Every structure is written in structure tokens, then in C-alpha cells.
Amino acid sequence: MSASEASGSTPLTRAAIARKAWPIILANASVPLLGLVDTAVIGRYGSTADLGALALGALLFNFVYWSFGFLRMATTGFVAQAAGAGDEAEVRAALARPLLLGAGLGVAIWLLQWPLVAGYFALMDASAAVAGTGADYFAARVWGAPAALALYALCGALVGLGRSRTLLAVQLLLNGLNAALDVYLAGVLDLGARGIGYGTAIAEWTTCLVAAVVVWRMLRARHRDGEPFLPWARIGDRARLRRTLAANGDIMVRTLCLLAGFGWFARQGAALGDATLAANHLLLQLVSFSAFFLDGFAYVAEAQVGHAVGARDRARFRRAVRLSSELAVATAAMLAAILWLGGGAMVRLLTTLPDVAAVALAHLPWVALYVLLSVAAFQLDGVFIGATRTRQMRNAALLSVAVFLLAAWPAAAWWGNHGLWAAFVVFVVARALALVPYYRGLDSELGA
């Protein structure tokens, strides 16, 4: 990709957006495959305690890392806007700030690992064997925390600069190396869950260093301004630091709201019985699978909107939103149709338990409807991340989770799991509707 393409100055077309989206879709899809490899390795070579420790330990890391997902999202917006404005020194500074923040947060996680692990496994009421093995897994994997969070910032910069193919290569390196190391350490060397942890940490550090070199060379090639390559005056500028921290805080609150919504959905499903809980978990896997595709177009929207906002180009902003949304809506409609017509085969592939399958099949239409309607929330999230209008995203998340909680309680009481899924659809629709007034304001601001 040329420098002009990366900067967003070339004409936008549906074909160009699709070319940028498919590597992101593949990169996202590589993540659950790693989880399958880890589970298979432990399932074949480990003990029951290893498998339980891996499940609970990975859940803890997923929660912690997802909470710090702002390092990727905010970086994308700030880098894209600086590139769109032609301010290359700010591009470098916009990456340096979250890189340092991510590394610092990773060190903090490492320092706090003992109370974190003790409190978590006590809360999960894990057996002594699972808690002990889980602590070993956490102690091994936590060494990679600084690299994992710094990698979020590097990937955010790649998205912001439109380098989706480079992002794909980084993700394939991370997950491919991770899988190979896990097989060797946990399977061949018989280190169990602790081996999985070491394999993940080694893969995270290796990938972080490789990605850092790639991004460093990329930014070196773009360094034509008169400022130092590392513009420390900009990096430490208080106003920019405050804006960065405020954006990161807003996105973190938004993420915690989404986690609360999904957590409440799982809790209400559990109250309806084990079969319902298991069926809802299975159906959420289909929702997650669909999200890989919709995220691809949302990521492209982030970068293109960021470039347009940085350049104060209202026409490009509108075209980026329209074209990426057209492709996203078409993809969502296709996915919904596949789930409606072929979801039964997917359910039977995922479970042989007749009671679970029966509940899942009865609720497949809700899954198809959720996927179809969720595209608006995905796209608007991409728009507001690219524009770094994070306060609006935070407010919309707070409002939508409140709407969901108010709707879920009576709906589940009256209509059981159908009511719960109806409220879940309301949740994702509310996320989008809450952002619509803010979107109109953003469009007007660019036209001013």
C-alpha cells in the first residue's frame, strides 16, 4: 500500500473498503481458533484441573485485556486524525502515548497478580486443584502483559493508518506462534496449563517486538517533518495527555457497560435453567462469529472517518460512512439469512445434547434478528472511535445498558428466554439509537 493510500487521500470505493476489510475479518477469526487449539491440547495431554484452570484463567485475562481495549480503539482514532491532517509528528506522538501507557498498565498487572489471582479464584469458588493450577497459569502468562497491552496500541496505529494487511500478518504471527508454542510446551514437554501460559507470553513478546520494528520502519519512511522522530514535547504535552486519558477512560466505561450487559444476559439465562444457560452460550458463539465480519467494516470506518475528521473533509466523511455502511448492511443481511436458514445445522454441529439443542433451535430467529440489527451499532461505534468522540460513546453505552436492564427483568419474567432475547435485541438497537443525535452533531460540526 502506498503512502497516499495509507493517508486516506485516494478516492474511496466499495472495492477499496472491501480490500481493507477482509484482512481484518481474517485477523479477528484467528483469535477463537487459538482458543480451540489450547483447549484441544489440554484436553488431550492435560488433566481435568488443567482444563478447568485454563478455562477460568483465560476468562480472567479476557476480562482484564478487554477492559483495556481502549488502547487499541483510541489509538486508531488519534492516529487516523493526525494522518488525515498531515501532521506526521502527531502521528508518532499519538502512538507513543498509548504505548507507554500500555506498558505501564502491563507492569501494574504483573505487580498486582497475587491479590488479583487469590481474589478471582476465591470468587469463582474453584477447587483447590483448579485454583492452584490456575495460579500457575496466570503467573506464567502475566509476564506477557506489558507486551500484550503495548501490542494493542501498535495494532491501533496499523488500523488508523489503513494497514489492514500488515495487521493480519501481525495477528497471524501472534496466534500461529502461540499455537505452536502451546502444543510444544503443554503437549510435548508436558507442562500443562503452565505451558500454555508460557507459550502465550513468549508469543506476545515476540509479536510485540516484530510489530514495533514494522511500525518503526513505517513511521521512519513517513518522517519528512522537521521535528525529532520521537517528539517528546508533543508526547508529554499536558493538554494532549489529558485528551488521551479522557478518551481512554470514556472507552473503558463504555466497555464495562457492554460487559455488564452481557454478564446480566448470562445471569438471567442461568436463572432459567442449565439447558437455557448452555443454549444461550452456544447462540452467543454464533453472534460472535458474525461480529468478526461486521467488525471488519467498522474498523475500516474508524480509519477513514479519522482521516476525514483530521482533514476536516465533510464530503469524504459522509462517503466513508455511506460506503462502509452499505457493505456492512449487506453482510449483516447475508449473515442473518444464513443463521435463519442454516443455523439449525450449526447448532447440531456444536452440541449433541437434545435439551440444549431444542432450546437453541427455538431461539435462532432472535439470533438472526440481533445480527441484522446490530450492524448499526457496529458502524456507529466505528464512526465515533475514528472521530474520537468517546464521551458520546460512553453516554450512549450508559443509556443503552440502563434500557436493557429495565427491559430484561420484566421481559424475562413474562416470556422467559424469548423475553430475555427480545431485551437483548433492544440493547443493541438502543446502543445505535443513542448515538444518532450525536452523529448529526458530528456531521454538522464538520460542515461548519
Coordinates of C-alpha atoms in Angstrom, one line a residue:
M1 CA 0.0 0.0 0.0
S2 CA 1.3 3.4 -1.0
A3 CA 1.7 6.3 1.4
S4 CA -1.1 8.1 -0.2
E5 CA -3.5 5.1 0.3
A6 CA -2.4 4.9 3.9
S7 CA -3.1 8.6 4.5
G8 CA -6.7 8.2 3.1
S9 CA -6.1 10.6 0.2
T10 CA -7.1 8.2 -2.6
P11 CA -10.7 8.0 -3.8
L12 CA -13.0 5.9 -1.7
T13 CA -14.8 3.0 -3.4
R14 CA -16.7 -0.1 -2.2
A15 CA -13.9 -2.3 -3.7
A16 CA -11.3 -0.3 -1.8
I17 CA -13.2 -0.7 1.5
A18 CA -13.7 -4.4 0.9
R19 CA -10.0 -4.9 0.3
K20 CA -9.3 -3.2 3.6
A21 CA -11.9 -5.1 5.5
W22 CA -11.2 -8.7 4.5
P23 CA -7.7 -8.9 6.2
I24 CA -9.3 -7.6 9.4
I25 CA -12.0 -10.2 9.2
L26 CA -9.4 -13.0 8.9
A27 CA -7.3 -11.4 11.7
N28 CA -10.3 -11.5 14.0
A29 CA -11.2 -15.0 13.0
S30 CA -7.8 -16.3 14.0
V31 CA -8.4 -15.5 17.7
P32 CA -11.0 -18.2 18.5
L33 CA -9.0 -20.7 16.6
L34 CA -6.2 -20.3 19.1
G35 CA -8.7 -21.0 21.9
L36 CA -9.7 -24.2 20.2
V37 CA -6.0 -25.3 19.9
D38 CA -5.4 -24.6 23.5
T39 CA -8.5 -26.5 24.6
A40 CA -7.6 -29.4 22.4
V41 CA -4.0 -29.6 23.7
I42 CA -5.0 -29.6 27.3
G43 CA -8.0 -31.9 26.6
R44 CA -5.6 -34.5 25.1
Y45 CA -2.5 -34.1 27.3
G46 CA -3.6 -32.3 30.5
S47 CA -5.7 -33.1 33.5
T48 CA -9.2 -32.1 34.5
A49 CA -7.7 -29.5 36.8
D50 CA -5.6 -28.2 33.9
L51 CA -8.7 -27.8 31.7
G52 CA -10.6 -26.0 34.4
A53 CA -7.7 -23.8 35.2
L54 CA -7.3 -22.9 31.6
A55 CA -11.0 -22.0 31.3
L56 CA -11.1 -19.8 34.3
G57 CA -7.6 -18.3 33.8
A58 CA -8.3 -17.4 30.2
L59 CA -11.6 -15.8 31.3
L60 CA -9.8 -13.6 33.7
F61 CA -7.3 -12.4 31.1
N62 CA -10.0 -11.8 28.6
F63 CA -11.9 -9.6 31.1
V64 CA -8.7 -7.7 32.0
Y65 CA -7.5 -7.2 28.5
W66 CA -10.9 -6.4 27.1
S67 CA -11.2 -3.7 29.8
F68 CA -8.0 -2.1 28.3
G69 CA -9.3 -2.4 24.8
F70 CA -9.3 1.4 24.7
L71 CA -5.6 1.2 24.0
R72 CA -6.4 -0.1 20.5
M73 CA -9.6 2.0 19.8
A74 CA -8.4 5.4 21.0
T75 CA -5.0 5.0 19.2
T76 CA -6.8 4.3 16.0
G77 CA -8.8 7.5 16.2
F78 CA -6.0 9.8 17.2
V79 CA -3.5 8.3 14.7
A80 CA -6.0 8.4 11.8
Q81 CA -6.9 12.1 12.5
A82 CA -3.3 13.1 12.7
A83 CA -2.6 11.3 9.4
G84 CA -5.6 13.0 7.8
A85 CA -4.4 16.4 9.0
G86 CA -0.9 15.6 7.5
D87 CA 0.7 16.0 11.0
E88 CA 3.2 13.2 10.9
A89 CA 4.8 14.3 14.2
E90 CA 1.5 13.9 15.9
V91 CA 1.0 10.5 14.3
R92 CA 4.2 9.4 16.1
A93 CA 3.2 11.1 19.4
A94 CA -0.3 9.6 19.2
L95 CA 1.2 6.2 19.1
A96 CA 3.9 6.8 21.7
R97 CA 1.4 7.9 24.4
P98 CA -0.7 4.7 24.5
L99 CA 2.5 2.6 24.0
L100 CA 3.9 3.9 27.2
L101 CA 0.5 3.7 29.0
G102 CA 0.0 0.1 27.8
A103 CA 3.5 -1.0 29.0
G104 CA 2.9 0.7 32.4
L105 CA -0.5 -0.9 32.8
G106 CA 1.0 -4.3 31.9
V107 CA 3.7 -3.8 34.6
A108 CA 0.9 -2.9 37.1
I109 CA -1.0 -6.1 36.3
W110 CA 2.2 -8.1 36.9
L111 CA 2.8 -6.4 40.3
L112 CA -0.8 -7.0 41.3
Q113 CA -1.0 -10.6 40.2
W114 CA -1.1 -12.2 43.6
P115 CA -4.1 -10.4 45.1
L116 CA -5.8 -10.5 41.7
V117 CA -5.4 -14.3 41.4
A118 CA -6.4 -15.0 45.0
G119 CA -9.5 -12.9 44.9
Y120 CA -10.6 -14.1 41.5
F121 CA -10.4 -17.9 42.2
A122 CA -12.0 -17.4 45.6
L123 CA -14.9 -15.5 43.9
M124 CA -15.2 -18.3 41.3
D125 CA -15.4 -20.9 44.1
A126 CA -12.8 -23.0 42.3
S127 CA -11.5 -26.3 43.8
A128 CA -8.0 -26.3 45.4
A129 CA -6.6 -28.2 42.4
V130 CA -8.0 -25.8 39.8
A131 CA -7.1 -22.7 41.8
G132 CA -3.5 -23.9 42.3
T133 CA -3.1 -24.8 38.6
G134 CA -4.9 -21.6 37.6
A135 CA -2.4 -19.5 39.7
D136 CA 0.5 -21.3 37.9
Y137 CA -1.1 -20.5 34.5
F138 CA -1.6 -16.8 35.5
A139 CA 1.9 -16.5 36.9
A140 CA 3.3 -17.8 33.6
R141 CA 1.1 -15.8 31.2
V142 CA 1.2 -12.5 33.2
W143 CA 4.9 -12.0 32.0
G144 CA 3.4 -11.1 28.7
A145 CA 1.0 -8.4 30.0
P146 CA 3.2 -5.4 29.1
A147 CA 3.8 -6.7 25.6
A148 CA 0.1 -7.6 25.1
L149 CA -1.1 -4.2 26.0
A150 CA 1.6 -2.4 24.0
L151 CA 0.6 -4.6 21.1
Y152 CA -2.9 -3.1 21.4
A153 CA -1.5 0.3 20.7
L154 CA 0.6 -0.9 17.8
C155 CA -2.4 -2.6 16.2
G156 CA -4.5 0.5 16.7
A157 CA -1.9 2.5 14.8
L158 CA -2.0 0.0 12.0
V159 CA -5.7 0.3 11.7
G160 CA -5.5 4.1 11.9
L161 CA -3.0 4.2 9.1
G162 CA -5.1 1.8 6.9
R163 CA -2.5 -1.0 7.0
S164 CA -5.0 -3.9 7.4
R165 CA -2.8 -6.4 5.6
T166 CA 0.0 -5.7 8.0
L167 CA -2.4 -6.1 10.9
L168 CA -3.4 -9.5 9.5
A169 CA 0.2 -10.6 9.4
V170 CA 0.8 -9.4 13.0
Q171 CA -2.3 -11.4 14.2
L172 CA -1.3 -14.5 12.3
L173 CA 2.2 -14.3 13.8
L174 CA 0.8 -13.9 17.3
N175 CA -1.8 -16.7 17.1
G176 CA 0.2 -19.0 14.9
L177 CA 3.3 -18.8 17.1
N178 CA 1.2 -19.0 20.2
A179 CA -0.5 -22.2 19.0
A180 CA 2.8 -23.8 18.1
L181 CA 4.4 -23.0 21.4
D182 CA 1.4 -24.2 23.3
V183 CA 1.5 -27.6 21.5
Y184 CA 5.2 -27.9 22.3
L185 CA 5.3 -26.6 25.9
A186 CA 2.0 -28.1 27.1
G187 CA 1.9 -31.2 24.9
V188 CA 5.5 -32.3 24.1
L189 CA 7.1 -31.0 27.3
D190 CA 4.0 -31.9 29.4
L191 CA 3.9 -28.5 31.2
G192 CA 0.1 -28.4 31.2
A193 CA -1.7 -25.2 31.7
R194 CA 1.5 -23.5 32.9
G195 CA 3.0 -24.4 29.5
I196 CA 0.0 -22.7 27.8
G197 CA 0.7 -19.6 29.8
Y198 CA 4.4 -19.5 28.9
G199 CA 3.6 -20.1 25.3
T200 CA 1.2 -17.1 25.2
A201 CA 3.7 -14.8 27.0
I202 CA 6.6 -15.7 24.6
A203 CA 4.3 -15.2 21.6
E204 CA 3.1 -11.8 22.9
W205 CA 6.7 -10.5 23.4
T206 CA 7.9 -11.9 20.1
T207 CA 5.0 -10.4 18.2
C208 CA 5.2 -7.1 20.0
L209 CA 8.9 -6.7 19.1
V210 CA 8.2 -7.6 15.5
A211 CA 5.3 -5.3 15.2
A212 CA 7.3 -2.5 16.9
V213 CA 10.0 -2.9 14.2
V214 CA 7.5 -2.9 11.4
V215 CA 5.7 0.2 12.7
W216 CA 9.0 1.9 13.4
R217 CA 10.2 1.4 9.8
M218 CA 6.8 2.5 8.5
L219 CA 6.9 5.8 10.5
R220 CA 10.6 6.3 9.6
A221 CA 9.6 6.2 5.9
R222 CA 6.9 8.9 6.6
H223 CA 9.3 11.1 8.7
R224 CA 9.7 14.1 6.5
D225 CA 8.9 16.8 9.0
G226 CA 11.4 18.9 10.9
E227 CA 10.6 17.5 14.4
P228 CA 12.6 14.7 16.1
F229 CA 11.4 11.2 15.3
L230 CA 10.2 10.9 19.0
P231 CA 8.7 14.4 19.6
W232 CA 8.9 14.3 23.4
A233 CA 7.5 17.8 23.7
R234 CA 4.3 16.6 22.0
I235 CA 4.2 13.2 23.7
G236 CA 4.4 14.9 27.1
D237 CA 2.1 17.8 26.2
R238 CA -0.4 18.1 29.1
A239 CA -3.4 19.1 27.0
R240 CA -2.9 16.1 24.6
L241 CA -2.2 13.8 27.5
R242 CA -5.4 14.8 29.2
R243 CA -7.3 14.3 26.0
T244 CA -5.8 10.9 25.6
L245 CA -6.5 9.8 29.1
A246 CA -10.1 11.2 28.9
A247 CA -10.7 9.3 25.7
N248 CA -9.3 6.1 27.2
G249 CA -11.4 6.5 30.3
D250 CA -14.6 7.0 28.3
I251 CA -14.0 3.9 26.2
M252 CA -13.2 1.9 29.3
V253 CA -16.6 2.9 30.9
R254 CA -18.3 2.0 27.6
T255 CA -16.6 -1.4 27.6
L256 CA -17.6 -2.1 31.2
C257 CA -21.2 -1.2 30.3
L258 CA -21.1 -3.8 27.5
L259 CA -19.6 -6.4 29.8
A260 CA -22.3 -5.6 32.4
G261 CA -25.0 -6.1 29.7
F262 CA -23.5 -9.4 28.5
G263 CA -23.0 -10.5 32.1
W264 CA -26.6 -9.8 33.0
F265 CA -27.8 -11.7 30.0
A266 CA -25.8 -14.7 31.1
R267 CA -27.0 -14.4 34.7
Q268 CA -30.7 -14.2 33.6
G269 CA -30.2 -17.2 31.3
A270 CA -28.7 -19.2 34.2
A271 CA -31.8 -18.4 36.3
L272 CA -33.9 -20.0 33.6
G273 CA -32.1 -23.4 33.9
D274 CA -28.9 -25.2 32.9
A275 CA -30.2 -26.0 29.4
T276 CA -31.1 -22.4 28.7
L277 CA -27.8 -21.2 30.0
A278 CA -25.9 -23.6 27.8
A279 CA -28.1 -22.8 24.8
N280 CA -27.6 -19.1 25.2
H281 CA -23.9 -19.6 25.4
L282 CA -24.0 -21.6 22.2
L283 CA -26.1 -19.0 20.4
L284 CA -23.7 -16.2 21.5
Q285 CA -20.9 -18.1 19.7
L286 CA -22.9 -17.6 16.5
V287 CA -23.3 -13.9 17.4
S288 CA -19.5 -13.7 18.0
F289 CA -18.8 -15.4 14.7
S290 CA -21.0 -12.8 12.9
A291 CA -19.2 -10.0 14.7
F292 CA -15.9 -10.9 13.0
F293 CA -17.4 -9.8 9.7
L294 CA -19.1 -6.7 10.9
D295 CA -16.0 -5.6 12.9
G296 CA -14.1 -5.6 9.6
F297 CA -16.2 -2.9 8.1
A298 CA -16.3 -1.0 11.4
Y299 CA -12.5 -0.9 11.6
V300 CA -12.3 0.5 8.1
A301 CA -14.9 3.1 9.1
E302 CA -12.7 4.0 12.1
A303 CA -9.7 4.7 9.9
Q304 CA -11.5 6.5 7.0
V305 CA -13.6 8.6 9.4
G306 CA -10.5 9.5 11.4
H307 CA -8.7 10.7 8.2
A308 CA -11.8 12.7 7.1
V309 CA -12.1 14.4 10.5
G310 CA -8.4 15.2 10.6
A311 CA -8.6 16.7 7.2
R312 CA -11.9 18.5 8.0
D313 CA -13.4 16.9 4.9
R314 CA -17.1 16.5 5.3
A315 CA -17.7 15.0 1.9
R316 CA -15.1 12.3 2.5
F317 CA -16.6 11.7 5.9
R318 CA -20.1 11.1 4.5
R319 CA -18.8 8.9 1.7
A320 CA -16.7 6.8 4.1
V321 CA -19.7 6.3 6.4
R322 CA -22.1 5.6 3.5
L323 CA -19.9 3.1 1.6
S324 CA -18.7 1.2 4.6
S325 CA -22.2 1.0 6.0
E326 CA -23.7 -0.2 2.7
L327 CA -21.2 -3.2 2.7
A328 CA -21.8 -3.8 6.4
V329 CA -25.6 -3.9 6.0
A330 CA -25.4 -6.2 3.0
T331 CA -23.1 -8.5 5.0
A332 CA -25.3 -8.4 8.1
A333 CA -28.4 -9.3 5.9
M334 CA -26.4 -12.3 4.4
L335 CA -25.3 -13.5 7.8
A336 CA -28.8 -13.2 9.3
A337 CA -30.2 -15.2 6.4
I338 CA -27.6 -17.9 6.9
L339 CA -28.4 -18.1 10.6
W340 CA -32.1 -18.2 9.9
L341 CA -31.9 -20.9 7.3
G342 CA -28.8 -22.8 8.2
G343 CA -28.5 -22.1 11.9
G344 CA -30.0 -25.5 12.8
A345 CA -27.1 -27.3 11.2
M346 CA -24.7 -25.1 13.1
V347 CA -26.4 -25.9 16.4
R348 CA -26.4 -29.6 15.8
L349 CA -22.7 -29.3 14.9
L350 CA -21.9 -27.6 18.2
T351 CA -23.9 -29.8 20.5
T352 CA -25.4 -33.3 20.7
L353 CA -27.3 -32.6 23.9
P354 CA -31.0 -32.8 22.9
D355 CA -32.4 -30.4 25.5
V356 CA -29.7 -27.8 24.8
A357 CA -30.2 -28.1 21.0
A358 CA -34.0 -27.8 21.4
V359 CA -33.7 -24.5 23.3
A360 CA -31.1 -23.2 20.9
L361 CA -33.2 -24.0 17.8
A362 CA -36.3 -22.3 19.3
H363 CA -34.4 -19.1 19.7
L364 CA -32.4 -19.0 16.4
P365 CA -34.8 -16.3 14.9
W366 CA -33.7 -14.0 17.7
V367 CA -30.1 -14.5 16.8
A368 CA -30.7 -13.7 13.2
L369 CA -32.6 -10.6 14.1
Y370 CA -29.9 -9.5 16.5
V371 CA -27.2 -9.9 13.9
L372 CA -29.3 -8.0 11.3
L373 CA -30.0 -5.0 13.6
S374 CA -26.6 -4.9 15.4
V375 CA -24.9 -3.6 12.2
A376 CA -25.9 0.0 13.1
A377 CA -24.2 -0.2 16.5
F378 CA -21.0 -1.6 15.0
Q379 CA -20.9 1.1 12.3
L380 CA -21.6 4.0 14.6
D381 CA -19.0 2.7 17.1
G382 CA -16.5 2.7 14.2
V383 CA -17.5 6.3 13.3
F384 CA -17.2 7.6 16.8
I385 CA -13.9 5.8 17.5
G386 CA -12.5 7.3 14.3
A387 CA -13.7 10.8 15.3
T388 CA -12.6 10.2 19.0
R389 CA -16.0 11.3 20.2
T390 CA -15.6 9.0 23.1
R391 CA -17.7 10.9 25.6
Q392 CA -20.7 10.4 23.4
M393 CA -19.9 6.7 23.2
R394 CA -19.7 6.5 27.0
N395 CA -23.1 8.2 27.4
A396 CA -24.7 6.0 24.8
A397 CA -23.4 2.9 26.5
L398 CA -24.7 4.0 29.9
L399 CA -28.1 4.8 28.5
S400 CA -28.4 1.5 26.5
V401 CA -27.3 -0.7 29.3
A402 CA -29.9 1.0 31.6
V403 CA -32.6 0.4 28.9
F404 CA -31.5 -3.2 28.6
L405 CA -31.6 -3.9 32.4
L406 CA -35.1 -2.2 32.7
A407 CA -36.4 -4.3 29.7
A408 CA -34.7 -7.6 30.6
W409 CA -36.2 -8.0 34.1
P410 CA -39.9 -7.9 33.2
A411 CA -39.5 -9.4 29.8
A412 CA -37.7 -12.5 31.2
A413 CA -40.3 -12.8 33.9
W414 CA -43.2 -12.7 31.4
W415 CA -41.8 -14.5 28.4
G416 CA -38.8 -16.5 29.7
N417 CA -35.8 -16.8 27.4
H418 CA -37.7 -15.3 24.5
G419 CA -38.3 -12.2 26.5
L420 CA -34.6 -12.1 27.5
W421 CA -33.5 -12.3 23.9
A422 CA -36.0 -9.6 22.9
A423 CA -34.5 -7.4 25.6
F424 CA -31.0 -8.3 24.2
V425 CA -32.1 -7.1 20.8
V426 CA -33.4 -3.9 22.4
F427 CA -30.0 -3.5 24.0
V428 CA -28.1 -3.4 20.7
V429 CA -30.7 -1.2 19.0
A430 CA -30.6 1.2 21.9
R431 CA -26.8 1.5 21.5
A432 CA -27.3 2.7 18.0
L433 CA -30.3 5.0 18.6
A434 CA -28.5 6.7 21.5
L435 CA -25.6 7.7 19.1
V436 CA -27.8 9.0 16.3
P437 CA -28.3 12.6 17.7
Y438 CA -24.6 12.8 18.4
Y439 CA -23.9 11.7 14.8
R440 CA -26.0 14.5 13.4
G441 CA -24.0 16.9 15.6
L442 CA -20.7 15.5 14.3
D443 CA -21.8 15.9 10.7
S444 CA -22.9 19.5 11.3
E445 CA -19.6 20.2 13.0
L446 CA -17.6 19.1 10.0
G447 CA -19.7 21.2 7.8
A448 CA -19.3 24.3 9.9

